[in-house]
Amino acid sequence: MCGIAGAAGPTEATDRKLVEAQLRLLDHRGPDSWGVHVAAGAAIGQTRLAVIDVVTGDPPIVNEDGTVGVALNGEIYNYRELREGLRQDGHTFATSGDTEVIAHLAEGLEPPALAASLQGMFAFAVWDDRRRRLVLGRDRLGKKPLYYWHDGRSIVFGSEIKAVLAHPAVPRRIDYTVIAPFLAFGYVPTPGTFYEGIRSLPPGSVLTFDGSGPPQVQRYWEPPGPGPDAAYEDMTLPEAAASARMLLAAAVERRLVADVPLGAFLSGGIDSSAIVALMARATSTPVRTFTIGFDDDSGFDEREYARMVSQHCGTDHVEFVVKPDAVDLVEQLVWHYDQPFGDSSAVPTFLLSELTRRDVTVALCGDGGDEVFAGYERFAAAMAVSRYQRLPKGARDKVRDVVGALPREALRRRVNSAQRFVGSADLPVAHALRSWVASVPEEWRAALLGERADCGLDAFDAVWDQSAGSPVLTRLLDLNLRTYLLDDLLPKVDRMSMAHALEVRAPFLDTNLVEFCLRIPPALHLRGFSRKRVLKAAVRDLLPAEVVRRRKRGFGVPLDRWFRTDLKGMVDARLGPPDARIKQHLAPAAVDDLVNEHASGAADHGQAMWALLTLELFLRREGG
């Protein structure tokens, strides 16, 4: 794993020293070495975390005659097959790693075909001196980040926004219009960012810039699924499970290739547990596993289940406990994100990565299992909405009254979820979904932002609308891949792991597995509130029955309690003063009301307060 940065355009934009300044801000992503390829019209650089080809793979990497230079962030899992094909075509190689393969492929392939030939997680930059063009590419799902800015004459890019801003040509201006979608989702939807003019390259896309006009962005891959021609495999549940098991095992084995120590995150949930079990079968030595938990009685601690899986699979297991003072890291985390972020699980992810990096350089994780096997509760809830809306109005009113009167401890402490469901079940599905995933609830966004509350939310609805006519679950899976996975889950794991130069690989997001799972008939994935049916059937024999049966638990933080107790002083100091930066952009009285309502125990606003806290710290840092 690495960091890449550079510029193309006039000579004054492509000075080596400017790229070196960009790379210095990405040292955490690749502390082992760095290098810059300079040509007339471009300079592209890379910091390197040596994982494969430790001896000969240091940047800069070029083709035989030096006319093509490449910077790569990520891993290409099919590079050996590609390399052999290129060698048979007469290419010679100076290294034994994956980056040089891209340089040789770029000699003969147009940008979309170049990116489409690669299997893995990647963001790359190619300068082709013969064609006088820069090509940027990003993997199919957006596992690796890539940002850029251009003014028509020049383009500047980087793995993180800070590296783009480090170039003197790039203005540093906050885009305040994205506050509304940030409060709604906890992130700014791709391709937007919190900075004017800085864009995120969409996943499954390539960008080409030759100086003759604005960059051209082309898609080379779309997830299969929604649409009038959507095709589903004709299969039974056992057949789907057998194929999924085979594809997942192959994905795990592909991700075990490394010339450095390797381990796995283990939460005790079915996703990470399945990965660990398959790793244990594919290796001759005990898998090194790492988990994190809380000394807390509110259900956030999963160490018991992680230990159970560790013992079952014979792993070499390490645990770490998060204390409330870990949230003091928030300013450091904002620096790594470059933007506010609404997902508080970034805190344990950061600490888990720090713990893991002490022993290994690469870790496999269970991310993506919910995305491809329909594991989220909101998927089942959205399916239930259509049935609920067919009930007579009187029956719906009765359900709403009963659920609204339930005590907080009922339904195994799922009363909040049930009340959110009935409170939004009369809305269109996309609107209901937005209410369920919101960082700041809709009524509070209206109080904070007034008539601006719904600005910038149309991109979410547009993704939903473009799949009209397809089965509801198919549309939900597609929407989740293009929104939450892309802009929340993947950036969180990338930033928090790369903060410690730890490479994290996600077998569930293997292209072959993703494309297969999106063709499974929706009824096999989910029936009623029974979710992940295919995955559970696929790995049932690998894991303890308690792990397969247990209810999904998110990788969360007990913020509601912490913000009332240990961290109340932090909240009061950051969000309470009249001169708090967010009070220049949000209604001050609404900010105070939200904080006070939480402190009183009348409602739980921990996630909303986290989003406001990271926004406040970002605005303070930027002088906004």
PDB file of C-alpha atoms in Angstrom, residues 297-466:
ATOM      1  CA  ASP A 297     -22.418  -3.493  29.433  1.00  0.00           C
ATOM      2  CA  SER A 298     -24.391  -1.896  26.590  1.00  0.00           C
ATOM      3  CA  GLY A 299     -23.668  -4.599  24.022  1.00  0.00           C
ATOM      4  CA  PHE A 300     -20.722  -3.009  22.200  1.00  0.00           C
ATOM      5  CA  ASP A 301     -18.136  -5.507  23.443  1.00  0.00           C
ATOM      6  CA  GLU A 302     -17.704  -8.556  21.195  1.00  0.00           C
ATOM      7  CA  ARG A 303     -14.485  -9.995  22.588  1.00  0.00           C
ATOM      8  CA  GLU A 304     -16.274 -13.078  23.923  1.00  0.00           C
ATOM      9  CA  TYR A 305     -17.285 -14.143  20.412  1.00  0.00           C
ATOM     10  CA  ALA A 306     -13.887 -13.283  18.940  1.00  0.00           C
ATOM     11  CA  ARG A 307     -12.247 -15.543  21.546  1.00  0.00           C
ATOM     12  CA  MET A 308     -14.688 -18.307  20.660  1.00  0.00           C
ATOM     13  CA  VAL A 309     -13.730 -18.107  16.982  1.00  0.00           C
ATOM     14  CA  SER A 310     -10.037 -17.848  17.815  1.00  0.00           C
ATOM     15  CA  GLN A 311     -10.181 -21.034  19.868  1.00  0.00           C
ATOM     16  CA  HIS A 312     -12.242 -22.800  17.216  1.00  0.00           C
ATOM     17  CA  CYS A 313      -9.776 -21.881  14.434  1.00  0.00           C
ATOM     18  CA  GLY A 314      -6.594 -22.139  16.509  1.00  0.00           C
ATOM     19  CA  THR A 315      -5.430 -18.569  15.931  1.00  0.00           C
ATOM     20  CA  ASP A 316      -2.740 -16.551  17.687  1.00  0.00           C
ATOM     21  CA  HIS A 317      -5.063 -13.963  19.214  1.00  0.00           C
ATOM     22  CA  VAL A 318      -4.525 -10.427  20.602  1.00  0.00           C
ATOM     23  CA  GLU A 319      -7.117  -8.156  22.266  1.00  0.00           C
ATOM     24  CA  PHE A 320      -7.287  -4.446  23.041  1.00  0.00           C
ATOM     25  CA  VAL A 321      -9.795  -2.484  25.136  1.00  0.00           C
ATOM     26  CA  VAL A 322     -10.951   1.031  24.162  1.00  0.00           C
ATOM     27  CA  LYS A 323     -11.378   3.584  26.939  1.00  0.00           C
ATOM     28  CA  PRO A 324     -13.467   6.763  26.645  1.00  0.00           C
ATOM     29  CA  ASP A 325     -10.357   8.950  26.502  1.00  0.00           C
ATOM     30  CA  ALA A 326      -9.659   7.398  23.091  1.00  0.00           C
ATOM     31  CA  VAL A 327     -12.052   9.957  21.648  1.00  0.00           C
ATOM     32  CA  ASP A 328      -9.383  12.550  22.425  1.00  0.00           C
ATOM     33  CA  LEU A 329      -7.891  11.232  19.187  1.00  0.00           C
ATOM     34  CA  VAL A 330     -10.599  12.993  17.210  1.00  0.00           C
ATOM     35  CA  GLU A 331      -8.410  15.922  16.132  1.00  0.00           C
ATOM     36  CA  GLN A 332      -5.773  13.501  14.863  1.00  0.00           C
ATOM     37  CA  LEU A 333      -8.466  11.550  13.011  1.00  0.00           C
ATOM     38  CA  VAL A 334      -9.804  14.693  11.348  1.00  0.00           C
ATOM     39  CA  TRP A 335      -6.291  15.325  10.032  1.00  0.00           C
ATOM     40  CA  HIS A 336      -6.162  11.854   8.505  1.00  0.00           C
ATOM     41  CA  TYR A 337      -9.637  12.205   6.975  1.00  0.00           C
ATOM     42  CA  ASP A 338      -9.026  15.768   5.712  1.00  0.00           C
ATOM     43  CA  GLN A 339     -12.767  16.317   6.215  1.00  0.00           C
ATOM     44  CA  PRO A 340     -15.424  15.913   8.897  1.00  0.00           C
ATOM     45  CA  PHE A 341     -16.695  12.322   9.208  1.00  0.00           C
ATOM     46  CA  GLY A 342     -19.851  11.050  10.837  1.00  0.00           C
ATOM     47  CA  ASP A 343     -18.850   7.437  11.543  1.00  0.00           C
ATOM     48  CA  SER A 344     -17.597   7.193  15.117  1.00  0.00           C
ATOM     49  CA  SER A 345     -16.383   3.628  14.552  1.00  0.00           C
ATOM     50  CA  ALA A 346     -13.328   5.335  13.054  1.00  0.00           C
ATOM     51  CA  VAL A 347     -12.026   5.482  16.656  1.00  0.00           C
ATOM     52  CA  PRO A 348     -11.857   1.712  17.297  1.00  0.00           C
ATOM     53  CA  THR A 349     -10.751   1.148  13.690  1.00  0.00           C
ATOM     54  CA  PHE A 350      -7.810   3.514  14.239  1.00  0.00           C
ATOM     55  CA  LEU A 351      -6.847   1.793  17.486  1.00  0.00           C
ATOM     56  CA  LEU A 352      -7.330  -1.713  16.089  1.00  0.00           C
ATOM     57  CA  SER A 353      -5.071  -0.807  13.164  1.00  0.00           C
ATOM     58  CA  GLU A 354      -2.442   0.559  15.546  1.00  0.00           C
ATOM     59  CA  LEU A 355      -2.563  -2.642  17.590  1.00  0.00           C
ATOM     60  CA  THR A 356      -2.421  -4.881  14.528  1.00  0.00           C
ATOM     61  CA  ARG A 357       0.481  -3.016  12.916  1.00  0.00           C
ATOM     62  CA  ARG A 358       2.717  -3.862  15.872  1.00  0.00           C
ATOM     63  CA  ASP A 359       2.801  -7.471  14.657  1.00  0.00           C
ATOM     64  CA  VAL A 360       1.864  -7.553  10.959  1.00  0.00           C
ATOM     65  CA  THR A 361       1.954  -5.342   7.858  1.00  0.00           C
ATOM     66  CA  VAL A 362      -1.110  -6.778   6.093  1.00  0.00           C
ATOM     67  CA  ALA A 363      -4.491  -7.697   7.604  1.00  0.00           C
ATOM     68  CA  LEU A 364      -7.553  -9.273   6.035  1.00  0.00           C
ATOM     69  CA  CYS A 365     -10.963  -8.038   7.181  1.00  0.00           C
ATOM     70  CA  GLY A 366     -14.652  -8.918   6.863  1.00  0.00           C
ATOM     71  CA  ASP A 367     -15.741  -5.632   5.296  1.00  0.00           C
ATOM     72  CA  GLY A 368     -18.207  -6.057   2.452  1.00  0.00           C
ATOM     73  CA  GLY A 369     -20.035  -9.100   3.795  1.00  0.00           C
ATOM     74  CA  ASP A 370     -23.155  -7.074   4.538  1.00  0.00           C
ATOM     75  CA  GLU A 371     -22.948  -5.367   1.143  1.00  0.00           C
ATOM     76  CA  VAL A 372     -22.864  -8.503  -0.994  1.00  0.00           C
ATOM     77  CA  PHE A 373     -24.893 -10.888   1.184  1.00  0.00           C
ATOM     78  CA  ALA A 374     -27.678  -8.466   2.290  1.00  0.00           C
ATOM     79  CA  GLY A 375     -26.761  -8.263   5.956  1.00  0.00           C
ATOM     80  CA  TYR A 376     -28.047  -4.860   7.037  1.00  0.00           C
ATOM     81  CA  GLU A 377     -31.191  -4.568   9.111  1.00  0.00           C
ATOM     82  CA  ARG A 378     -32.337  -1.683   6.928  1.00  0.00           C
ATOM     83  CA  PHE A 379     -32.537  -4.033   3.931  1.00  0.00           C
ATOM     84  CA  ALA A 380     -35.134  -6.160   5.708  1.00  0.00           C
ATOM     85  CA  ALA A 381     -36.853  -3.008   6.999  1.00  0.00           C
ATOM     86  CA  ALA A 382     -37.163  -1.569   3.493  1.00  0.00           C
ATOM     87  CA  MET A 383     -38.680  -4.809   2.274  1.00  0.00           C
ATOM     88  CA  ALA A 384     -41.109  -4.662   5.196  1.00  0.00           C
ATOM     89  CA  VAL A 385     -42.136  -1.097   4.305  1.00  0.00           C
ATOM     90  CA  SER A 386     -43.900  -2.210   1.145  1.00  0.00           C
ATOM     91  CA  ARG A 387     -45.881  -4.792   3.120  1.00  0.00           C
ATOM     92  CA  TYR A 388     -46.645  -2.304   5.892  1.00  0.00           C
ATOM     93  CA  GLN A 389     -47.906   0.265   3.403  1.00  0.00           C
ATOM     94  CA  ARG A 390     -50.458  -2.244   2.115  1.00  0.00           C
ATOM     95  CA  LEU A 391     -52.111  -2.441   5.552  1.00  0.00           C
ATOM     96  CA  PRO A 392     -55.332  -0.438   6.147  1.00  0.00           C
ATOM     97  CA  LYS A 393     -54.662   2.974   7.673  1.00  0.00           C
ATOM     98  CA  GLY A 394     -56.320   1.990  10.933  1.00  0.00           C
ATOM     99  CA  ALA A 395     -54.021  -0.991  11.311  1.00  0.00           C
ATOM    100  CA  ARG A 396     -50.965   1.159  10.579  1.00  0.00           C
ATOM    101  CA  ASP A 397     -52.064   3.690  13.199  1.00  0.00           C
ATOM    102  CA  LYS A 398     -52.491   0.896  15.756  1.00  0.00           C
ATOM    103  CA  VAL A 399     -48.991  -0.455  15.076  1.00  0.00           C
ATOM    104  CA  ARG A 400     -47.547   3.046  15.411  1.00  0.00           C
ATOM    105  CA  ASP A 401     -49.319   3.616  18.750  1.00  0.00           C
ATOM    106  CA  VAL A 402     -48.185   0.279  20.200  1.00  0.00           C
ATOM    107  CA  VAL A 403     -44.548   0.683  19.135  1.00  0.00           C
ATOM    108  CA  GLY A 404     -44.474   4.292  20.313  1.00  0.00           C
ATOM    109  CA  ALA A 405     -45.530   3.244  23.822  1.00  0.00           C
ATOM    110  CA  LEU A 406     -42.888   0.527  24.262  1.00  0.00           C
ATOM    111  CA  PRO A 407     -40.311   1.029  27.033  1.00  0.00           C
ATOM    112  CA  ARG A 408     -36.675   1.463  25.955  1.00  0.00           C
ATOM    113  CA  GLU A 409     -35.677  -2.000  27.296  1.00  0.00           C
ATOM    114  CA  ALA A 410     -38.266  -3.884  25.197  1.00  0.00           C
ATOM    115  CA  LEU A 411     -37.534  -5.839  22.015  1.00  0.00           C
ATOM    116  CA  ARG A 412     -34.035  -6.628  23.247  1.00  0.00           C
ATOM    117  CA  ARG A 413     -33.272  -2.874  23.284  1.00  0.00           C
ATOM    118  CA  ARG A 414     -34.313  -2.506  19.659  1.00  0.00           C
ATOM    119  CA  VAL A 415     -37.167  -0.118  20.466  1.00  0.00           C
ATOM    120  CA  ASN A 416     -35.391   2.866  18.869  1.00  0.00           C
ATOM    121  CA  SER A 417     -35.054   0.945  15.612  1.00  0.00           C
ATOM    122  CA  ALA A 418     -38.710  -0.100  15.699  1.00  0.00           C
ATOM    123  CA  GLN A 419     -39.860   3.444  16.395  1.00  0.00           C
ATOM    124  CA  ARG A 420     -37.705   4.856  13.592  1.00  0.00           C
ATOM    125  CA  PHE A 421     -39.224   2.251  11.281  1.00  0.00           C
ATOM    126  CA  VAL A 422     -42.876   3.047  11.962  1.00  0.00           C
ATOM    127  CA  GLY A 423     -42.105   6.757  12.021  1.00  0.00           C
ATOM    128  CA  SER A 424     -40.909   6.657   8.439  1.00  0.00           C
ATOM    129  CA  ALA A 425     -42.777   3.663   7.001  1.00  0.00           C
ATOM    130  CA  ASP A 426     -45.341   5.844   5.185  1.00  0.00           C
ATOM    131  CA  LEU A 427     -42.574   7.637   3.277  1.00  0.00           C
ATOM    132  CA  PRO A 428     -41.220   6.639  -0.150  1.00  0.00           C
ATOM    133  CA  VAL A 429     -38.546   3.961   0.286  1.00  0.00           C
ATOM    134  CA  ALA A 430     -35.607   6.229  -0.625  1.00  0.00           C
ATOM    135  CA  HIS A 431     -36.787   8.860   1.866  1.00  0.00           C
ATOM    136  CA  ALA A 432     -37.266   6.218   4.574  1.00  0.00           C
ATOM    137  CA  LEU A 433     -33.780   4.871   3.889  1.00  0.00           C
ATOM    138  CA  ARG A 434     -32.307   8.334   4.275  1.00  0.00           C
ATOM    139  CA  SER A 435     -34.010   8.696   7.636  1.00  0.00           C
ATOM    140  CA  TRP A 436     -32.666   5.356   8.871  1.00  0.00           C
ATOM    141  CA  VAL A 437     -29.038   6.005   7.909  1.00  0.00           C
ATOM    142  CA  ALA A 438     -28.939   9.694   8.861  1.00  0.00           C
ATOM    143  CA  SER A 439     -26.159  10.925  11.127  1.00  0.00           C
ATOM    144  CA  VAL A 440     -28.395  13.787  12.214  1.00  0.00           C
ATOM    145  CA  PRO A 441     -32.144  13.027  12.193  1.00  0.00           C
ATOM    146  CA  GLU A 442     -34.265  14.918   9.687  1.00  0.00           C
ATOM    147  CA  GLU A 443     -36.133  17.002  12.249  1.00  0.00           C
ATOM    148  CA  TRP A 444     -32.860  18.190  13.758  1.00  0.00           C
ATOM    149  CA  ARG A 445     -31.355  18.959  10.354  1.00  0.00           C
ATOM    150  CA  ALA A 446     -34.362  21.148   9.695  1.00  0.00           C
ATOM    151  CA  ALA A 447     -33.797  22.955  12.998  1.00  0.00           C
ATOM    152  CA  LEU A 448     -30.064  23.341  12.338  1.00  0.00           C
ATOM    153  CA  LEU A 449     -30.198  24.305   8.674  1.00  0.00           C
ATOM    154  CA  GLY A 450     -33.696  25.630   8.015  1.00  0.00           C
ATOM    155  CA  GLU A 451     -34.615  25.606   4.329  1.00  0.00           C
ATOM    156  CA  ARG A 452     -31.110  24.348   3.438  1.00  0.00           C
ATOM    157  CA  ALA A 453     -31.727  20.999   5.167  1.00  0.00           C
ATOM    158  CA  ASP A 454     -32.462  19.048   1.973  1.00  0.00           C
ATOM    159  CA  CYS A 455     -29.798  20.641  -0.224  1.00  0.00           C
ATOM    160  CA  GLY A 456     -27.456  18.145  -1.842  1.00  0.00           C
ATOM    161  CA  LEU A 457     -29.529  15.048  -1.065  1.00  0.00           C
ATOM    162  CA  ASP A 458     -30.673  14.514  -4.643  1.00  0.00           C
ATOM    163  CA  ALA A 459     -27.661  12.345  -5.555  1.00  0.00           C
ATOM    164  CA  PHE A 460     -28.834   9.648  -3.139  1.00  0.00           C
ATOM    165  CA  ASP A 461     -32.355   9.707  -4.559  1.00  0.00           C
ATOM    166  CA  ALA A 462     -30.983   9.673  -8.117  1.00  0.00           C
ATOM    167  CA  VAL A 463     -29.097   6.426  -7.493  1.00  0.00           C
ATOM    168  CA  TRP A 464     -32.304   4.883  -6.171  1.00  0.00           C
ATOM    169  CA  ASP A 465     -34.421   6.209  -9.028  1.00  0.00           C
ATOM    170  CA  GLN A 466     -32.099   4.959 -11.756  1.00  0.00           C
TER     171      GLN A 466
END
